[in-house]
Amino acid sequence: MLIHAGLATDGPFLRKAPRRLPYGGFVGVAIISGFVTESEDEWFSGPLGIVMERAMPLPFKRYPGQLGLFMVNREALGAWLDYASAYFPSE
């Protein structure tokens, strides 16, 4: 799963993120290992949370986002996507 940092900073959770970090593009990659419907984590706002593991930062790649999970244009990401995919070779 690619991790996208959106441009919007509305809401109590997003205001916690430091503005010195890049926004408006992909910033990392992780493996989805499960889902939860409740959690004590301050970032969980329900009703469903994605559990990720082996998260790693990647060089920033500007890319338009949208709310929730979304598909990406592989051609638009080009060599950057190949670089990101190398972190998790198919098994």
C-alpha positions as semicolon CSV with decimal commas, in nm:
position;residue;x (nm);y (nm);z (nm)
1;M;0,000;0,000;0,000
2;L;0,134;0,342;-0,091
3;I;0,098;0,608;0,179
4;H;-0,027;0,947;0,058
5;A;-0,002;1,272;0,255
6;G;-0,297;1,486;0,151
7;L;-0,304;1,865;0,121
8;A;-0,603;1,911;0,352
9;T;-0,533;1,957;0,723
10;D;-0,889;1,984;0,855
11;G;-0,995;1,783;1,155
12;P;-0,837;1,722;1,494
13;F;-0,618;1,432;1,385
14;L;-0,464;1,598;1,082
15;R;-0,376;1,910;1,281
16;K;-0,133;1,696;1,485
17;A;0,092;1,632;1,185
18;P;0,384;1,875;1,152
19;R;0,357;2,108;0,849
20;R;0,729;2,079;0,782
21;L;0,661;1,739;0,626
22;P;0,576;1,714;0,254
23;Y;0,207;1,717;0,160
24;G;0,022;1,645;-0,163
25;G;0,191;1,322;-0,266
26;F;0,322;0,981;-0,172
27;V;0,556;0,960;0,125
28;G;0,588;0,590;0,203
29;V;0,485;0,231;0,158
30;A;0,357;-0,044;0,391
31;I;0,197;-0,388;0,397
32;I;-0,168;-0,419;0,504
33;S;-0,178;-0,690;0,769
34;G;-0,535;-0,658;0,891
35;F;-0,828;-0,442;0,995
36;V;-0,975;-0,336;1,331
37;T;-1,312;-0,198;1,439
38;E;-1,186;-0,053;1,768
39;S;-0,853;0,070;1,899
40;E;-0,708;0,279;2,182
41;D;-0,473;0,451;1,935
42;E;-0,530;0,828;1,924
43;W;-0,523;0,820;1,542
44;F;-0,812;0,572;1,518
45;S;-1,143;0,742;1,434
46;G;-1,341;0,433;1,322
47;P;-1,547;0,264;1,212
48;L;-1,270;0,064;1,039
49;G;-0,896;0,095;1,081
50;I;-0,624;-0,046;0,856
51;V;-0,338;-0,224;1,034
52;M;-0,009;-0,172;0,852
53;E;0,332;-0,323;0,913
54;R;0,680;-0,282;0,770
55;A;0,602;0,083;0,689
56;M;0,894;0,262;0,527
57;P;0,941;0,620;0,412
58;L;1,006;0,683;0,044
59;P;1,129;0,988;-0,143
60;F;0,837;1,230;-0,184
61;K;0,643;1,195;-0,510
62;R;0,384;1,465;-0,582
63;Y;0,054;1,305;-0,681
64;P;-0,309;1,421;-0,652
65;G;-0,502;1,241;-0,381
66;Q;-0,857;1,184;-0,267
67;L;-1,029;1,067;0,049
68;G;-1,005;0,699;0,133
69;L;-0,828;0,432;-0,067
70;F;-0,780;0,506;-0,435
71;M;-0,623;0,356;-0,745
72;V;-0,313;0,515;-0,896
73;N;-0,203;0,561;-1,256
74;R;0,100;0,333;-1,286
75;E;0,227;0,517;-1,595
76;A;0,215;0,852;-1,417
77;L;0,433;0,719;-1,136
78;G;0,678;0,547;-1,372
79;A;1,018;0,459;-1,226
80;W;0,917;0,588;-0,882
81;L;0,659;0,307;-0,853
82;D;0,922;0,050;-0,955
83;Y;1,144;0,190;-0,677
84;A;0,857;0,165;-0,424
85;S;0,766;-0,188;-0,535
86;A;1,123;-0,306;-0,478
87;Y;1,066;-0,280;-0,101
88;F;0,812;-0,562;-0,113
89;P;0,892;-0,810;-0,390
90;S;0,606;-1,045;-0,475
91;E;0,630;-1,379;-0,300
